[in-house]
Short mmCIF file of C-alpha atoms in Angstrom, two decimals:
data_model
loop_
_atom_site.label_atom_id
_atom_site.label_comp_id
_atom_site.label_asym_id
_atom_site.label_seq_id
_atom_site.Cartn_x
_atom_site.Cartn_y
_atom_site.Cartn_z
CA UNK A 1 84.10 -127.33 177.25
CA UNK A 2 85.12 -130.74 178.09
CA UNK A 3 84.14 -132.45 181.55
CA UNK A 4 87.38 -132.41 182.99
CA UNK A 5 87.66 -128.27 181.94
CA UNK A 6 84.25 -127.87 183.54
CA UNK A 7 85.03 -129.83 186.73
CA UNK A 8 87.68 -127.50 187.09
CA UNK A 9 85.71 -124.74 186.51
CA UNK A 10 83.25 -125.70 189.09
CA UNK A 11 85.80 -126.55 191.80
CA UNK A 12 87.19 -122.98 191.07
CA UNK A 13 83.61 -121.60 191.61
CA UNK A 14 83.41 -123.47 195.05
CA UNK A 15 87.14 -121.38 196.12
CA UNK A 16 85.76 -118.34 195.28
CA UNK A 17 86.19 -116.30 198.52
CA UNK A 18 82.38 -114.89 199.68
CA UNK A 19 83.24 -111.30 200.06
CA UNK A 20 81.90 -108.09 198.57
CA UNK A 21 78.77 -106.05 198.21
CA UNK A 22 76.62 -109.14 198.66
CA UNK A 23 73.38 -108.50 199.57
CA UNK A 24 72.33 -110.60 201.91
CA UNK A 25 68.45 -112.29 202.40
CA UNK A 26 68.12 -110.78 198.71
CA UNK A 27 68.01 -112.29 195.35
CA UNK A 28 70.27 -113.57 193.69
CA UNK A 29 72.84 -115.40 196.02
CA UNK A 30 75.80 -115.63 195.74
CA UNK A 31 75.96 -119.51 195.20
CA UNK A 32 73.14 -118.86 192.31
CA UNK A 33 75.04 -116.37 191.09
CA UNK A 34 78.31 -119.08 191.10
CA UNK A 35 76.13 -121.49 188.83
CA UNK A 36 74.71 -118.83 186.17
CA UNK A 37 78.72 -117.86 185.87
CA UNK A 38 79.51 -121.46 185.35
CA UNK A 39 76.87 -122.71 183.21
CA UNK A 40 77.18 -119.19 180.67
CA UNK A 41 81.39 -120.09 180.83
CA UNK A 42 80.51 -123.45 179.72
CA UNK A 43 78.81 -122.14 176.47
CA UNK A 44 82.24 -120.52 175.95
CA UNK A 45 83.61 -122.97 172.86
CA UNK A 46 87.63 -123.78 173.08
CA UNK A 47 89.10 -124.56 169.96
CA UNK A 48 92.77 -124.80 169.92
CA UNK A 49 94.26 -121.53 170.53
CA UNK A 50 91.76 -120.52 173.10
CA UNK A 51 90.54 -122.59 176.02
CA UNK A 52 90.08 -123.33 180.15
CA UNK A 53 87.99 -120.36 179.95
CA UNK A 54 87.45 -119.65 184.04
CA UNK A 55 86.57 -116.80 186.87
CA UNK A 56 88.62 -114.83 188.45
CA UNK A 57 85.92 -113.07 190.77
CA UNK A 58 82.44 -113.22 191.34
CA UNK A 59 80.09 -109.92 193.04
CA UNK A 60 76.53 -109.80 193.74
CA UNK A 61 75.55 -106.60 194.13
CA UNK A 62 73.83 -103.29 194.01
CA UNK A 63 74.68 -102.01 190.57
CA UNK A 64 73.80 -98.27 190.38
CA UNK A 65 73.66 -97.36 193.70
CA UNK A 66 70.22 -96.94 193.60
CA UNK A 67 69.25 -100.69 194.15
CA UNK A 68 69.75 -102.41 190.58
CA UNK A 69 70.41 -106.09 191.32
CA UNK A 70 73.31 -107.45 189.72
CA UNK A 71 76.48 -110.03 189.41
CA UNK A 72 79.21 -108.47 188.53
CA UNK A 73 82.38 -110.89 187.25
CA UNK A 74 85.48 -111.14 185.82
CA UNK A 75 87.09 -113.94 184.01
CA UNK A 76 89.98 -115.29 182.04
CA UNK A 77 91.29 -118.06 179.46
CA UNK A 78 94.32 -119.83 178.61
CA UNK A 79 95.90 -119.69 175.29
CA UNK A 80 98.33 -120.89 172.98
CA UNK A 81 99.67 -119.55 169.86
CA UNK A 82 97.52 -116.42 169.62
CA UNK A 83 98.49 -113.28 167.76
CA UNK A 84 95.47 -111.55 169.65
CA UNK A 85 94.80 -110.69 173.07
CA UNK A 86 93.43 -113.41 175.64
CA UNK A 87 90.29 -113.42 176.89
CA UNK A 88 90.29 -111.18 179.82
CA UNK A 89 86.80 -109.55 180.79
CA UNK A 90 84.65 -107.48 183.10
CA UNK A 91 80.81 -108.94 182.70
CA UNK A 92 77.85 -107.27 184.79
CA UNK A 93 74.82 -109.84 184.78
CA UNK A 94 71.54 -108.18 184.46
CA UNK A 95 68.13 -110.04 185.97
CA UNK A 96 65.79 -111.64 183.01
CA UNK A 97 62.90 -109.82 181.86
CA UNK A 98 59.45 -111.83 180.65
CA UNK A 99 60.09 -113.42 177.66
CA UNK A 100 63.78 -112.26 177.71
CA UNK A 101 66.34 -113.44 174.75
CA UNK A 102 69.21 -113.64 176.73
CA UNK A 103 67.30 -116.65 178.94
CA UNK A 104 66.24 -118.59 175.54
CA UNK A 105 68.46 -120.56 172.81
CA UNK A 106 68.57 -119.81 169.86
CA UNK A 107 68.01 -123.49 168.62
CA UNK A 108 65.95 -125.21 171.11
CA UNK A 109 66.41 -128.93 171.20
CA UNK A 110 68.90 -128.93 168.96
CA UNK A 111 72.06 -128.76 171.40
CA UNK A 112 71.11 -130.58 175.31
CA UNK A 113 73.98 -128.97 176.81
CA UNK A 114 72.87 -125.30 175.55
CA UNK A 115 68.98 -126.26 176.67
CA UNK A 116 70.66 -127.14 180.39
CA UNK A 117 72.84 -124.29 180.51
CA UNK A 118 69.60 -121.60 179.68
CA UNK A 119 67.56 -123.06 181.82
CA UNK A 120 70.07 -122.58 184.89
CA UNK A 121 70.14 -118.97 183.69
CA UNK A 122 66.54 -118.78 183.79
CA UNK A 123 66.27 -120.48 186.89
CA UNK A 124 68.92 -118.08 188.82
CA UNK A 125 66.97 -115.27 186.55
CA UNK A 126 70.13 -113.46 185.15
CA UNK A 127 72.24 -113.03 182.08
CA UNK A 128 74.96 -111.25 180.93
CA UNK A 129 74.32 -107.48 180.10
CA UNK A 130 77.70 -106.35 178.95
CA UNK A 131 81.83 -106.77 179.03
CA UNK A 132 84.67 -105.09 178.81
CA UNK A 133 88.19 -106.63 178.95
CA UNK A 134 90.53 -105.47 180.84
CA UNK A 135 94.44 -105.33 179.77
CA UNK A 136 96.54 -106.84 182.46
CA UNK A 137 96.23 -109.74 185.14
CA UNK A 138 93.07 -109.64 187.12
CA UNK A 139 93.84 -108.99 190.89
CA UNK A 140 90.87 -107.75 192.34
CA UNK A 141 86.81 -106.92 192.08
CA UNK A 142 84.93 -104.85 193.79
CA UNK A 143 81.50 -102.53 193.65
CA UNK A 144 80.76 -99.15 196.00
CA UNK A 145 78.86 -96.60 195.83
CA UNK A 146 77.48 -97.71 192.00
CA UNK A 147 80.94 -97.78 190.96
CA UNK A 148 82.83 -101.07 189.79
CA UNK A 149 86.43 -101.10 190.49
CA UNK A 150 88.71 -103.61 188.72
CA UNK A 151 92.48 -103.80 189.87
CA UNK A 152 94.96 -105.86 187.85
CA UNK A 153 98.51 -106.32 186.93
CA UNK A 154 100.04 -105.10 183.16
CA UNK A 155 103.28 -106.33 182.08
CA UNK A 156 105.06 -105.73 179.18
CA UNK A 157 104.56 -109.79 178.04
CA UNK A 158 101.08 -109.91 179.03
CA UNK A 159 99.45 -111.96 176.65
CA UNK A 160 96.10 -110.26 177.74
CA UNK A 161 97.24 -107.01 176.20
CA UNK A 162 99.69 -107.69 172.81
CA UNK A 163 102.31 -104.53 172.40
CA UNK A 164 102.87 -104.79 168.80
CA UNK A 165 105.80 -102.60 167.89
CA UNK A 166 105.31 -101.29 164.71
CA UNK A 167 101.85 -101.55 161.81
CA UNK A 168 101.58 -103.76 159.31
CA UNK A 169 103.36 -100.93 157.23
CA UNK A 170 106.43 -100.54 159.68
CA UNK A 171 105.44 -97.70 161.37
CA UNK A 172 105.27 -97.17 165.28
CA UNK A 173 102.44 -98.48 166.45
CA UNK A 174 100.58 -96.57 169.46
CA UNK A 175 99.41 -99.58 172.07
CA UNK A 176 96.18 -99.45 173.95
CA UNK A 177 97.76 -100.95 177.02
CA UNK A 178 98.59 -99.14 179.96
CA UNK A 179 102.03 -98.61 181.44
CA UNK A 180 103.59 -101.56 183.50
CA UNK A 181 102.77 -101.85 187.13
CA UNK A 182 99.35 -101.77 189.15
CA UNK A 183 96.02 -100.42 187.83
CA UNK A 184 92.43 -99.77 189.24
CA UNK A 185 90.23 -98.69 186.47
CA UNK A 186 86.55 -97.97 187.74
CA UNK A 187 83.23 -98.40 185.94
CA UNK A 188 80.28 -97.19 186.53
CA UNK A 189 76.81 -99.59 184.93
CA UNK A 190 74.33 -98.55 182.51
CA UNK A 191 71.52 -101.00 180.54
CA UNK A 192 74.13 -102.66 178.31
CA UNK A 193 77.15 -100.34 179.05
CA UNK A 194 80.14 -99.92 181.06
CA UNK A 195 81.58 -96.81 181.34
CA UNK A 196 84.80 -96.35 182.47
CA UNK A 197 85.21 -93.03 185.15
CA UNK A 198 88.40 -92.19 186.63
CA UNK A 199 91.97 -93.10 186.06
CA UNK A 200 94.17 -94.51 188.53
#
């Protein structure tokens, strides 16, 4: 991510409104959980179809209902020329444990930016646990009760969900992407799963 896609990033962070399940006097904050969003965005690559990866929401919050500390985010990309669908995900951020992968690059010393951008996510002590994307444009974010609820937009030329008419053979082709209009899906959290609950 270049420095001018990163200062954007960052001043995107700071607009963020500071709502939600935030839990507060308990780790982590919701600024800390701001800078572990930014710095794992930043180890995002662009190339040049897909790029200006960026939130949409941040949440810190009780995960499960029963206490599990968590961020919760969503986030999106710009692209150009893609046959595929953009970037468009759901992420729940799960605390470090001793000695945790997720906290630790995979080539230490080889790439400075990677070695700054762990060691934020070690110092906030989380890392992402799991995504799912979500098929239209991202409207709203929130967690109750243990259960994640993500509200967005789909349109028919939503490049975050690509209708394609017929296969590769001519055929009709059945599309994953829900009808046009408004959506909440909700999710409910498990170690390195999100399971999706109820339709709208």
């Amino acid at each position: 991510m270049t420095r001018n896609v990163m200062g954007r990033v960052l001043l995107l962070l700071a607009a963020l409104p500071a709502t939600g399940t935030v839990l507060a006097g308990d780790r982590p904050t919701l600024d800390a959980a701001r800078r572990a969003v930014a710095a794992t965005l930043d180890m995002l690559p662009p190339d040049d179809i897909v790029f200006d990866y960026r939130p949409v929401d941040i949440r810190v919050a009780d995960l499960d209902g029963a206490g599990t500390r968590g961020i919760v985010y969503t986030y999106t990309a710009t692209t150009s020329g893609s046959t595929g669908s953009r970037p468009n995900e759901l992420v729940v951020m799960t605390a470090l444990r001793p000695g945790d992968r997720r906290g630790q690059s995979p080539y230490p010393g080889n790439v400075p930016s990677d070695d700054r951008t762990f060691a934020i996510l070690r110092e906030v002590g989380y890392a992402d646990d799991v995504s799912v994307h979500i098929p239209g444009e991202l409207t709203g974010l929130e967690v109750m009760g243990g259960e994640i609820r993500v509200r967005f937009e789909s349109r028919l030329d939503s490049p975050t969900c690509q209708r394609a008419a017929v296969t590769a053979g001519g055929e009709p082709r059945a599309s994953d992407c829900p009808p046009p209009g408004p959506h909440l899906w909700r999710y409910r959290w498990t170690p390195g799963q999100l399971t999706r609950v109820a339709r709208d």
